[in-house]
Short mmCIF file of C-alpha atoms and ligand atoms in Angstrom, two decimals:
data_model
loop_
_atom_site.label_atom_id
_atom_site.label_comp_id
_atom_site.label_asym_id
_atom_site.label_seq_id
_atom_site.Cartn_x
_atom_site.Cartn_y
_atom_site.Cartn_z
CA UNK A 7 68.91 -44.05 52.28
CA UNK A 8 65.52 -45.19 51.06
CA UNK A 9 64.59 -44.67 47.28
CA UNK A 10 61.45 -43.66 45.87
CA UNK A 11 60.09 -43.39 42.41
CA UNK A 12 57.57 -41.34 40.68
CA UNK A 13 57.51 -39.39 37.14
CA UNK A 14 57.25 -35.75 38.50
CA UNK A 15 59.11 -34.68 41.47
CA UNK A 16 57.80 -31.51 43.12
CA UNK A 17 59.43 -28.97 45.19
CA UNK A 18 57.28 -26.59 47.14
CA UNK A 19 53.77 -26.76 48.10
CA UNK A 20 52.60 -23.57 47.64
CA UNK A 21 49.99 -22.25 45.09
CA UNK A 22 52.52 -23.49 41.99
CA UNK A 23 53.29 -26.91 43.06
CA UNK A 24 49.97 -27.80 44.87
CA UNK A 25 47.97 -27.06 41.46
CA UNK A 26 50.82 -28.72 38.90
CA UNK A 27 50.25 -31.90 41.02
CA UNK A 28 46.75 -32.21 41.30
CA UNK A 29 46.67 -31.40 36.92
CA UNK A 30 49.51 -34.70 36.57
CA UNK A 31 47.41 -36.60 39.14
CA UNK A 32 44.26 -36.12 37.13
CA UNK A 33 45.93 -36.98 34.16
CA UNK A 34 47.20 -39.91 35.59
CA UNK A 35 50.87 -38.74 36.14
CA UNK A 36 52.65 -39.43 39.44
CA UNK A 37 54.10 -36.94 41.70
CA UNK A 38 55.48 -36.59 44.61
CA UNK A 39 55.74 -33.20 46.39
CA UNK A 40 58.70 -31.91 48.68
CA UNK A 41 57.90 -28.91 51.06
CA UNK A 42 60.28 -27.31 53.90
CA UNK A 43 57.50 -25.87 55.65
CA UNK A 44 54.25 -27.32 57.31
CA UNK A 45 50.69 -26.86 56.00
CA UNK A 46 49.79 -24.07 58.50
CA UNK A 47 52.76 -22.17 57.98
CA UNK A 48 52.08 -22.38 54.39
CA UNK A 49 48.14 -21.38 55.16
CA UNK A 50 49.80 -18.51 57.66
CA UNK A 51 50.94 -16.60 54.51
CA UNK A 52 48.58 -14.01 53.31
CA UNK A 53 48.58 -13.24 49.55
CA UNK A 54 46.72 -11.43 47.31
CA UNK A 55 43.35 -12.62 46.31
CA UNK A 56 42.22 -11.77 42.89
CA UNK A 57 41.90 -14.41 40.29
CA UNK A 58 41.48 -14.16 36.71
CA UNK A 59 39.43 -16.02 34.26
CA UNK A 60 41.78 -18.30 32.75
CA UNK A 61 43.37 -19.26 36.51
CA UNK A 62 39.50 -20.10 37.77
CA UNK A 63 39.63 -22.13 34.86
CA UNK A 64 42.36 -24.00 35.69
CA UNK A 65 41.32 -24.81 39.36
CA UNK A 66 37.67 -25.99 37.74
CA UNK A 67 40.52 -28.18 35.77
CA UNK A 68 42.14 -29.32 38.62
CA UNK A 69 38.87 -29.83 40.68
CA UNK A 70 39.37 -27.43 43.16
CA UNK A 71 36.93 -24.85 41.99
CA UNK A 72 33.32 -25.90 43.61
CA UNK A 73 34.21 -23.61 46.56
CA UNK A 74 35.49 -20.87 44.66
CA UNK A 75 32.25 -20.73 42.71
CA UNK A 76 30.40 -20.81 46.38
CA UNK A 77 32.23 -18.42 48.12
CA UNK A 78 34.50 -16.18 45.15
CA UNK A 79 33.05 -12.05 44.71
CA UNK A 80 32.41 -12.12 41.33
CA UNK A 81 33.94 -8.46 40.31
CA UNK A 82 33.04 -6.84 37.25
CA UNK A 83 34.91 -3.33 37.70
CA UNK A 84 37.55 -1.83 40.36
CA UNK A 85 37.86 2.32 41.13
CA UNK A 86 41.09 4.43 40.75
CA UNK A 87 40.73 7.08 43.34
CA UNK A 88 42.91 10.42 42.93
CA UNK A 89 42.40 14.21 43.35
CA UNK A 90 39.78 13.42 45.85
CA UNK A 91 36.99 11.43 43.60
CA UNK A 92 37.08 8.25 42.69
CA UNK A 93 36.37 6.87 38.65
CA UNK A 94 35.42 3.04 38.01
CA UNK A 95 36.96 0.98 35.48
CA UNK A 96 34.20 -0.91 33.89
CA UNK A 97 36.18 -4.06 33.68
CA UNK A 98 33.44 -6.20 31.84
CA UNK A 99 31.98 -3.42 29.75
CA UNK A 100 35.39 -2.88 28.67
CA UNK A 101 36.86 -6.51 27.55
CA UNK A 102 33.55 -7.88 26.19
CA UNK A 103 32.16 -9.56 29.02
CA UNK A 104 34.95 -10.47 31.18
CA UNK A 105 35.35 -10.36 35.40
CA UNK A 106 38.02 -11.26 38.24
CA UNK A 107 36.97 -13.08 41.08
CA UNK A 108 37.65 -12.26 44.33
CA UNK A 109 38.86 -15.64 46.54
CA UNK A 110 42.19 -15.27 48.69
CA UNK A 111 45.18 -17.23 47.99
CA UNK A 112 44.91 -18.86 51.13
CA UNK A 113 41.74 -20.29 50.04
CA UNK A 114 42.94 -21.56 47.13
CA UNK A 115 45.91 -23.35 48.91
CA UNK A 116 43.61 -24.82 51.43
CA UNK A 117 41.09 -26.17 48.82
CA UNK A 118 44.55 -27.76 47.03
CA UNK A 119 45.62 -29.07 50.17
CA UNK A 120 42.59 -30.97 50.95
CA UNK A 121 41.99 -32.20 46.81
CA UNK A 122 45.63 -33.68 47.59
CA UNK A 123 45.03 -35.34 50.88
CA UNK A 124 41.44 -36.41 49.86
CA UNK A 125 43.09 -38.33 46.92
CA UNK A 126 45.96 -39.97 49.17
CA UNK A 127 49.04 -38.44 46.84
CA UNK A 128 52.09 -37.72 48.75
CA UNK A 129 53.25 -34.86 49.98
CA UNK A 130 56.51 -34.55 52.61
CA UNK A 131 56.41 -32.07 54.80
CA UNK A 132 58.90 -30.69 56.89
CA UNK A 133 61.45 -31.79 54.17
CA UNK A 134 65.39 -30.62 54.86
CA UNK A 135 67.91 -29.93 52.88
CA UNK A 136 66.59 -30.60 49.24
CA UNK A 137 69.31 -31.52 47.03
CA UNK A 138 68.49 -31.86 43.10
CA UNK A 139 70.59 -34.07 41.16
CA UNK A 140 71.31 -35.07 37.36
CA UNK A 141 69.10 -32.52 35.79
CA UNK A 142 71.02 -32.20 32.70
CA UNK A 143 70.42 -35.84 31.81
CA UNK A 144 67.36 -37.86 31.75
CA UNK A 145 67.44 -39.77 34.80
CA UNK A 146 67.07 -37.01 37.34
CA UNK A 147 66.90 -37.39 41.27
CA UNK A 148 65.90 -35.53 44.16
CA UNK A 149 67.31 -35.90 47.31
CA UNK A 150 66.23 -34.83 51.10
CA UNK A 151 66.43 -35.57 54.91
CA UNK A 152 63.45 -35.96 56.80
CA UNK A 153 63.02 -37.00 60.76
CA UNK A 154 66.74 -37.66 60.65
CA UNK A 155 66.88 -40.16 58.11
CA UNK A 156 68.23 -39.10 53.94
CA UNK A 157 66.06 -40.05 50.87
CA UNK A 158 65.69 -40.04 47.51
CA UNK A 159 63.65 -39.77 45.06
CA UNK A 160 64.48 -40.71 41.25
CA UNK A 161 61.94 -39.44 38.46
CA UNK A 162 61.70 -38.10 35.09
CA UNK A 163 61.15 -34.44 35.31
CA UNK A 164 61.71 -31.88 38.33
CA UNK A 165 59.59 -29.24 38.89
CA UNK A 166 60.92 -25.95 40.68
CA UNK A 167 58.30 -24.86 42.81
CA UNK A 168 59.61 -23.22 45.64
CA UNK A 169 59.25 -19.86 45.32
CA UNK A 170 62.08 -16.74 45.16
CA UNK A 171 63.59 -18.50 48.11
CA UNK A 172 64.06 -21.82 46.93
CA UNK A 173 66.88 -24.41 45.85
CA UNK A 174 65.76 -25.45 42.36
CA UNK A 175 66.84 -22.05 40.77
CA UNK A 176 69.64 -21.70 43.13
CA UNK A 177 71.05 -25.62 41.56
CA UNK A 178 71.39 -23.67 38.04
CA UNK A 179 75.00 -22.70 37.56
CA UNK A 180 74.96 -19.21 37.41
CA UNK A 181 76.05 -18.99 33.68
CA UNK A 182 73.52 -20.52 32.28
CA UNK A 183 70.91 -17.99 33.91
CA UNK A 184 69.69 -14.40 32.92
CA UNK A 185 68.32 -12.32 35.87
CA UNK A 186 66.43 -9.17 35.18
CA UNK A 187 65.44 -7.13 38.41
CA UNK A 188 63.96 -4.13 39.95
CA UNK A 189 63.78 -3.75 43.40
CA UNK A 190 61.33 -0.38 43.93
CA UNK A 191 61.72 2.14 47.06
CA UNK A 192 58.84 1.66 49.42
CA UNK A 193 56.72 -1.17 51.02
CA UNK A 194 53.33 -2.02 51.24
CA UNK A 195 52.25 -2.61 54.94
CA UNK A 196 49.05 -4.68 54.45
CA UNK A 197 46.05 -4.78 57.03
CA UNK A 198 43.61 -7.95 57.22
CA UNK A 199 40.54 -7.22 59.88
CA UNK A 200 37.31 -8.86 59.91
CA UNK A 201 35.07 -5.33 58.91
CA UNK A 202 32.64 -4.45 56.37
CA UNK A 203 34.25 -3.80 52.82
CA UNK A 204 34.19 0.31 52.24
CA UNK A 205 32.76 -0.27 48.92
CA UNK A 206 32.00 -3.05 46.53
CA UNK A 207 34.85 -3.03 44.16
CA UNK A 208 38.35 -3.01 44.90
CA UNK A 209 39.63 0.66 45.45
CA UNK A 210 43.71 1.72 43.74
CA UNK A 211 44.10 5.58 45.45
CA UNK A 212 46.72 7.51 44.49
CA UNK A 213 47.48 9.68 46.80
CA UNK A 214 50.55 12.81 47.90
CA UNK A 215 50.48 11.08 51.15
CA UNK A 216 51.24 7.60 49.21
CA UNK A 217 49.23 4.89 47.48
CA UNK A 218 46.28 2.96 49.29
CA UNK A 219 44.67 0.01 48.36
CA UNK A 220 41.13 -0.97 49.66
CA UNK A 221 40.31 -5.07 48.94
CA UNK A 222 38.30 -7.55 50.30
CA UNK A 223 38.32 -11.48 51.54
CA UNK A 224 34.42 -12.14 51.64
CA UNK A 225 32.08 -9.25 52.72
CA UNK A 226 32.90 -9.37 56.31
CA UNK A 227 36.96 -9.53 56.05
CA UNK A 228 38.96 -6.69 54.39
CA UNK A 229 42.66 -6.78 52.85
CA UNK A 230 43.89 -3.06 53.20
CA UNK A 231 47.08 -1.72 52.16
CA UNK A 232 49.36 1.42 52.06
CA UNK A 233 52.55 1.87 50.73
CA UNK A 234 54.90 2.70 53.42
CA UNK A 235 58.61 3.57 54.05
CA UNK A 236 61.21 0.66 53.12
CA UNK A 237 62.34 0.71 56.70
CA UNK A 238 59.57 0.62 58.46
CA UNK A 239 58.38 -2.05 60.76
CA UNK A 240 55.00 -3.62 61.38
CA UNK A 241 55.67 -2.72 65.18
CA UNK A 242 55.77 0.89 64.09
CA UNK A 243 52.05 0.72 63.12
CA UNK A 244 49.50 0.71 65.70
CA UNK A 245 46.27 -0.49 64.12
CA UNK A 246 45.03 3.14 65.02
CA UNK A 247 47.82 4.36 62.65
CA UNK A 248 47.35 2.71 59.93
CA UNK A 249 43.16 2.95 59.97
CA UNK A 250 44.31 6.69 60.21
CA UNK A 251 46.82 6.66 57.07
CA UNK A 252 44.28 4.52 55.05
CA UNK A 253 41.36 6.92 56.01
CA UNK A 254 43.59 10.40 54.77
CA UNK A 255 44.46 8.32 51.75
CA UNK A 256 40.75 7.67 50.36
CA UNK A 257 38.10 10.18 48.75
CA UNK A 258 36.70 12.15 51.54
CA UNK A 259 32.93 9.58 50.96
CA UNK A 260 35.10 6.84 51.35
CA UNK A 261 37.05 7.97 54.34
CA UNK A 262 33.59 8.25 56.44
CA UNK A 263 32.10 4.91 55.21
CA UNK A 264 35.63 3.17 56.32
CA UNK A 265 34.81 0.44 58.96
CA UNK A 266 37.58 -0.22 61.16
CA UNK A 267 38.62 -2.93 63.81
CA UNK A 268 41.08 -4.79 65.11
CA UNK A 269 43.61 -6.05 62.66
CA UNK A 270 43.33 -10.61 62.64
CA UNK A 271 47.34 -10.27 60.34
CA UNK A 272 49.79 -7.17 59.46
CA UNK A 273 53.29 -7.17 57.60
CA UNK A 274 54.81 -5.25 55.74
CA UNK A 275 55.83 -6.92 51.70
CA UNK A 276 58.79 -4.78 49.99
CA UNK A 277 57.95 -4.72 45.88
CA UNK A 278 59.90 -6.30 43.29
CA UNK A 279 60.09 -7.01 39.40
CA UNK A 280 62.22 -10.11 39.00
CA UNK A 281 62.41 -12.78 36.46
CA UNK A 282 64.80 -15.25 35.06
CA UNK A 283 65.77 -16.47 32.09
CA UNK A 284 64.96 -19.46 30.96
CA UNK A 285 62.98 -21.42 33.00
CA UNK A 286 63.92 -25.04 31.85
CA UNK A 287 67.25 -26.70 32.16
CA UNK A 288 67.04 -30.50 30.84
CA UNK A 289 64.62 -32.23 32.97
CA UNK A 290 64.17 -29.20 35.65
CA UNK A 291 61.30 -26.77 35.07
CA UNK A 292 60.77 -23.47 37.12
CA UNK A 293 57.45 -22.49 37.79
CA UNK A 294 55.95 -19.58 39.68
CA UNK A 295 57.93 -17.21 41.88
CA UNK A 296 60.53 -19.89 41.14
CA UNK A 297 60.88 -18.17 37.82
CA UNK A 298 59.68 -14.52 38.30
CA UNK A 299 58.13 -12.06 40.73
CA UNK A 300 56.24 -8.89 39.94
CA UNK A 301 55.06 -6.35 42.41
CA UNK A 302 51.50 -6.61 43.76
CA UNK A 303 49.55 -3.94 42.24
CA UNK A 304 47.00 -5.62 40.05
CA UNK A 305 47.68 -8.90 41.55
CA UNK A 306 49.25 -11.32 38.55
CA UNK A 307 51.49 -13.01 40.96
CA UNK A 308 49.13 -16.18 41.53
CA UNK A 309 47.58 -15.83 38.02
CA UNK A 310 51.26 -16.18 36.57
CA UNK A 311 52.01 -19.02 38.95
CA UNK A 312 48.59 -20.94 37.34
CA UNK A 313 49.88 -19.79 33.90
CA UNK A 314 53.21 -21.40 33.94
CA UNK A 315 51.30 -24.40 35.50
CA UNK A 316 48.65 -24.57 32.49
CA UNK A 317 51.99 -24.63 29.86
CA UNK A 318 54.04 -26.96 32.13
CA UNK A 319 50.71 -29.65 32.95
CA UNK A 320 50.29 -29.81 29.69
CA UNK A 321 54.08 -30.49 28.46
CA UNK A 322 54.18 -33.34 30.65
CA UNK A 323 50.72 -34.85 29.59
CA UNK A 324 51.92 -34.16 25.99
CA UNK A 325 55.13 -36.19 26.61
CA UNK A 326 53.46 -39.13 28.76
CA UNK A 327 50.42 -39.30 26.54
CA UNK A 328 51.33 -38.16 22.94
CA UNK A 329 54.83 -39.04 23.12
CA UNK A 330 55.62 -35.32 21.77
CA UNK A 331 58.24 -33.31 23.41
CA UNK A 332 56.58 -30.10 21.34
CA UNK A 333 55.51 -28.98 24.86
CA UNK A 334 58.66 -29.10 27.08
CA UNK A 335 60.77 -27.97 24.29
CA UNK A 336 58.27 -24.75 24.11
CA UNK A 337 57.72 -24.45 27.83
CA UNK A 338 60.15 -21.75 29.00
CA UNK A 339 59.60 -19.60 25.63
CA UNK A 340 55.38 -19.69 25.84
CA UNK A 341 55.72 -18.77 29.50
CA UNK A 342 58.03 -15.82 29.35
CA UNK A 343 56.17 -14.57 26.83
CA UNK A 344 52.74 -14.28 28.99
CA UNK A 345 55.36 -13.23 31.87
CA UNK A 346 56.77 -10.57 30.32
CA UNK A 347 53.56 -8.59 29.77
CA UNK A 348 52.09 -9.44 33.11
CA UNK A 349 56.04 -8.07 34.59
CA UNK A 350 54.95 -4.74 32.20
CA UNK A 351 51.67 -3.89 33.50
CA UNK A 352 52.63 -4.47 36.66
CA UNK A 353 55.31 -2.51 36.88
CA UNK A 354 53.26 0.35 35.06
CA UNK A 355 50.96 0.35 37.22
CA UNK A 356 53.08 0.20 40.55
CA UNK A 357 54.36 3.31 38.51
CA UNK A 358 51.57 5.10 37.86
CA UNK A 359 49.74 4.51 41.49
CA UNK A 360 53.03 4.94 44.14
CA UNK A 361 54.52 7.71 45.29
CA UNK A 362 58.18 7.32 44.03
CA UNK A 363 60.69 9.38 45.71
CA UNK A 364 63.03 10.27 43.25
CA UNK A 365 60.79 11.78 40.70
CA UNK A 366 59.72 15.05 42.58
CA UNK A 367 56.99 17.79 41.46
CA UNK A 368 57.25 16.80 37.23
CA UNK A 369 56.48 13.10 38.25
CA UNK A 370 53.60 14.03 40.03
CA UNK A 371 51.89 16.07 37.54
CA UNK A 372 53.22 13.26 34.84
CA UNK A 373 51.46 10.64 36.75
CA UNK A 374 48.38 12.99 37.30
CA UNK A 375 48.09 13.62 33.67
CA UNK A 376 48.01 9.96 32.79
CA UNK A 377 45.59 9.04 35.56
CA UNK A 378 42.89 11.93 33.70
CA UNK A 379 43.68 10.51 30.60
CA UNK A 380 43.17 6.69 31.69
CA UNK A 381 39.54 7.83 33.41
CA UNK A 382 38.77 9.74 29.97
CA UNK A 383 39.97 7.79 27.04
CA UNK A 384 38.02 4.41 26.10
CA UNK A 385 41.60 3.31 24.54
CA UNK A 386 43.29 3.59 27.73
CA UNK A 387 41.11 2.46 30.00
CA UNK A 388 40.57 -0.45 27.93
CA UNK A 389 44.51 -1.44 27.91
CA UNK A 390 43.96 -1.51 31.62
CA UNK A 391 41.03 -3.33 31.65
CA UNK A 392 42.15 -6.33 29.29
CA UNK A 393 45.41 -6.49 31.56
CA UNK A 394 43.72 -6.42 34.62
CA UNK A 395 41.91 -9.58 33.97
CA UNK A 396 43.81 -10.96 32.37
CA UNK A 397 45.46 -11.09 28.52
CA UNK A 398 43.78 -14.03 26.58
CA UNK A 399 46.46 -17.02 26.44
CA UNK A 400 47.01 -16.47 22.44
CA UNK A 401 48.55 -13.36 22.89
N1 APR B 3 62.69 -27.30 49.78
C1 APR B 3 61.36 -27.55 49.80
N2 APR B 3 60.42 -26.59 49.71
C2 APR B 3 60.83 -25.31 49.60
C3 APR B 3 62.20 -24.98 49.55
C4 APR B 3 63.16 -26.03 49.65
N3 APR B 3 64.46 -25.78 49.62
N4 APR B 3 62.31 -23.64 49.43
C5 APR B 3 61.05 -23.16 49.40
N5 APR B 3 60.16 -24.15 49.51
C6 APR B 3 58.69 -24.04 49.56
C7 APR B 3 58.22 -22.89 50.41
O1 APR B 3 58.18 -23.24 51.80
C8 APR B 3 56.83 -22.62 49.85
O2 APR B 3 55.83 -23.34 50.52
O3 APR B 3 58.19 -23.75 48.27
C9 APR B 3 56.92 -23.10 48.40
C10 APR B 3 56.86 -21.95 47.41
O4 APR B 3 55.59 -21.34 47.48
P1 APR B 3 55.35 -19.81 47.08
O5 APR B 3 56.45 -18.97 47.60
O6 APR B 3 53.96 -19.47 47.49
O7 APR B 3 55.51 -19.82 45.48
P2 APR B 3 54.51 -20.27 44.33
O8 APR B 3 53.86 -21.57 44.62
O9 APR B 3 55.26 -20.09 43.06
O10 APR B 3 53.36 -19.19 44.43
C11 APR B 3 53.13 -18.20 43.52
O11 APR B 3 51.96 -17.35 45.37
O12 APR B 3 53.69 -16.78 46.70
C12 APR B 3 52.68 -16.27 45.96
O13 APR B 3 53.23 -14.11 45.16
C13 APR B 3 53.18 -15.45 44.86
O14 APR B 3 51.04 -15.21 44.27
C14 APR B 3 52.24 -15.84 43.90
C15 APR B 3 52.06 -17.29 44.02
C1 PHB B 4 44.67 -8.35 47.89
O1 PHB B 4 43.46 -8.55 48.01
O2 PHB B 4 45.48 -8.72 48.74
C2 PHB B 4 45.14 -7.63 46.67
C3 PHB B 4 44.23 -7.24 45.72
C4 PHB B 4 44.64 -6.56 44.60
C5 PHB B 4 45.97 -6.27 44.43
C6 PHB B 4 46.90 -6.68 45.37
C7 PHB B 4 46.49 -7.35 46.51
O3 PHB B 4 46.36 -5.57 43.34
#
C-alpha cells in the first residue's frame, strides 16, 4: 500500500469538489481529489445552467471565471407562462440591480478541470472502492484502489464531495444522521439541441398538459424540458414527440417561434427534496448533493453546491491561517441555514409550476390563483425575484 499526505482529502470531482480544491489551492492548502468516474463521463452529465451572483463570485475567486464573463447570458428577468400569455419577472428591477447568468454546469466543470490540471494538483481518476477512515479523531485517512494496486491517503480534514450517490455520507452511522425527504410524482425529460433560443429569457409554463421549461446554453444551443410521467423512458420520446409536447405547452406566440432540431442529449431526471442533517462529523465535511438535493425548478442545485463551498473554503483557511476553529465549528449550522430556504423555494415553486396528480380540480384553480397574484402583486413577485437569484449570504 503506498501512503500519501496532504491537508484536505477530496472525494468527488464534480462541481463541489473541483471548486473547494482550487479555493484551498489558492490559499495555499493541499488537496488531493478522489473521483470514481473519468473526466468525460463527468463532462457527459448535463445540469442545469443558471448561476447566481454570489456563485459567479466565487468562480472569479477561484479563477475560473474569465470564460464565464466571455461566454455567460447575462439575464436580467425570466417569464412565467400560464392561461395562454406569458408575464416577465423583472428580476433586476425587482432586487435592486441584481441578474443570473446563464453558463451550463458543464462549462463550469470543464473550466475547473483545466484551472486544476493547468496548476499540476492531483486528481485520481478512476478511483475504486473509497474507504474513509478515523473521521471522528484528528488524524483522518482515506483509502482507495486504483489500477489494481490499494492506497492511502492520510490528511487533516475530509471533504464529502460525491454527490447523493456517494460513500462519505454513506460512512456516517446511521444514528448520528437526520434525513428529511420528498420524492415528488413526475419527471422532467430534458431536451438539449443546437437551435435558436424561442425567446430571450428563460420561459417556466404552467400548463393542464404539464409544466414546460424553455432555457438556453449560448444562443445557438437550447436546454428544454417537460415534466413527464415517472415511468416513462427516454426511448418513449421521439424527438418529434417531445418538440410536439413542448410546442402545446407554450403561449400560442411562442409555440410558432419554437425552432426545433435534432436533439445532441435527452434523459429523463426524477425530482427530489432531500437533505441531511448535519453536515460535519469530526474531521468529515459534506458538501453539495453530498448533503442535500432540491428539485430543479429555479436551479439552486449548483448555487448551493458553491455555497457550502464558500462556508467550508473558508473554515479551512480560517483554521490553517488564523488558527480559529470558529469556522468548522459553524460550518454545518451556516450552511443549512442558506439550504433550507433554497430547499423552500424550490419546492414552492416545483409546487406552484407542476401538474401534481393528487390535487385534482381545487389544486388547479389554487395554483392558478397564486400564479395571478404573483404576476400582479410587487410583494410577491419580489419574494420570487430575490430567491431566484439568489438570497444575500447574511440572511
Ligand atoms: N468515490 C469517488 N468519487 C465518487 C464516489 C466514490 N465512492 N461516489 C461518487 N463520486 C463522484 C461522482 O462520480 C461525481 O463525479 O463524486 C462526484 C459528485 O459530483 P456531483 O454529483 O455533480 O455533486 P456535486 O459536486 O455536489 O454537484 C452539485 O451539481 O450534480 C449537480 O445537481 C447538482 O447542480 C448540483 C451540483
Ligand atoms: C437548465 O438550463 O437546465 C435549467 C434552467 C433553469 C432551471 C432548471 C434547469 O430552473
Amino acid at each position: 500500500m503506498t501512503t500519501q499526505r496532504t491537508q484536505v482529502a477530496i472525494i468527488g470531482a464534480g462541481p463541489a469538489g473541483l471548486l473547494l480544491g482550487q479555493l484551498l489551492h489558492r490559499a495555499g492548502i493541499a488537496n488531493i481529489i478522489v473521483e470514481r468516474q473519468d473526466g468525460a463521463y463527468i463532462l457527459g452529465r448535463i445540469r442545469a445552467g443558471v448561476l447566481e451572483q454570489t456563485t459567479c463570485d466565487l468562480l472569479d475567486e477561484a479563477g475560473v471565471g474569465a470564460r464565464l464573463h466571455a461566454d455567460g447570458l447575462v439575464h436580467h428577468g425570466i417569464e412565467l407562462c400560464f392561461g395562454g400569455a406569458r408575464h416577465r419577472i423583472d428580476l433586476t428591477g425587482l432586487t435592486g440591480g441584481k441578474h443570473v447568468t446563464v453558463y451550463g454546469q458543464t462549462e463550469v466543470t470543464r473550466d475547473m478541470m483545466d484551472a486544476r490540471a493547468a496548476a499540476g494538483l492531483t486528481t485520481v481518476y478512476h478511483a475504486k472502492d473509497a474507504a474513509l477512515h478515523g473521521f471522528d479523531g484528528d488524524t483522518p485517512r482515506v483509502t482507495y484502489s486504483h489500477a489494481g494496486a490499494v492506497h492511502e491517503i492520510r490528511c487533516d480534514f475530509i471533504a464529502g464531495c460525491d454527490g447523493y450517490h456517494g460513500v462519505s455520507r454513506a460512512s456516517v452511522p446511521p444514528a448520528a444522521l437526520s434525513i428529511f425527504e420528498k420524492v415528488y410524482p413526475f419527471g422532467w425529460l430534458g431536451v438539449l439541441a443546437d437551435t435558436p433560443p424561442v425567446a430571450h429569457e428563460l420561459i417556466y409554463s404552467n400548463h393542464e398538459r404539464g409544466f414546460a421549461l424553455c432555457s438556453m446554453r449560448s444562443t445557438t444551443r437550447t436546454r428544454y424540458y417537460v415534466q413527464c410521467a415517472l415511468h416513462d423512458k427516454v426511448e418513449q420520446w421521439s424527438d418529434t414527440a417531445f418538440w410536439d409536447e413542448l410546442r402545446l405547452r407554450l403561449d400560442p406566440q411562442a409555440a410558432q417561434a419554437l425552432v426545433t432540431g435534432p436533439s445532441i442529449e435527452k434523459s429523463i431526471a426524477p425530482l427530489r427534496s432531500f437533505v441531511a442533517e448535519p453536515m460535519r462529523f469530526g474531521t468529515l465535511f459534506l458538501a453539495g448533493d453530498a448533503a442535500h438535493i432540491v428539485p430543479p425548478t429555479g436551479a439552486k442545485g449548483l448555487n448551493l453546491a458553491a455555497s457550502d463551498v464558500r462556508f467550508l473554503s473558508r473554515a479551512f483557511i480560517e483554521h490553517y491561517t488564523e488558527r480559529s476553529r470558529a469556522g468548522i465549528d459553524h460550518y454545518s449550522e451556516r450552511c443549512l441555514r442558506r439550504i433550507w430556504k433554497a430547499e423552500r423555494f424550490s419546492w414552492w415553486f416545483t409546487g406552484l409550476m407542476h401538474r401534481f396528480p393528487e390535487t385534482g380540480a381545487i389544486g388547479q384553480k389554487l395554483q392558478r390563483a397564486e400564479l395571478d397574484y404573483l404576476v400582479g402583486s410587487t410583494a410577491a413577485s419580489t419574494a420570487l425575484a430575490e430567491n431566484y437569484v439568489g438570497l444575500p449570504f447574511e440572511v
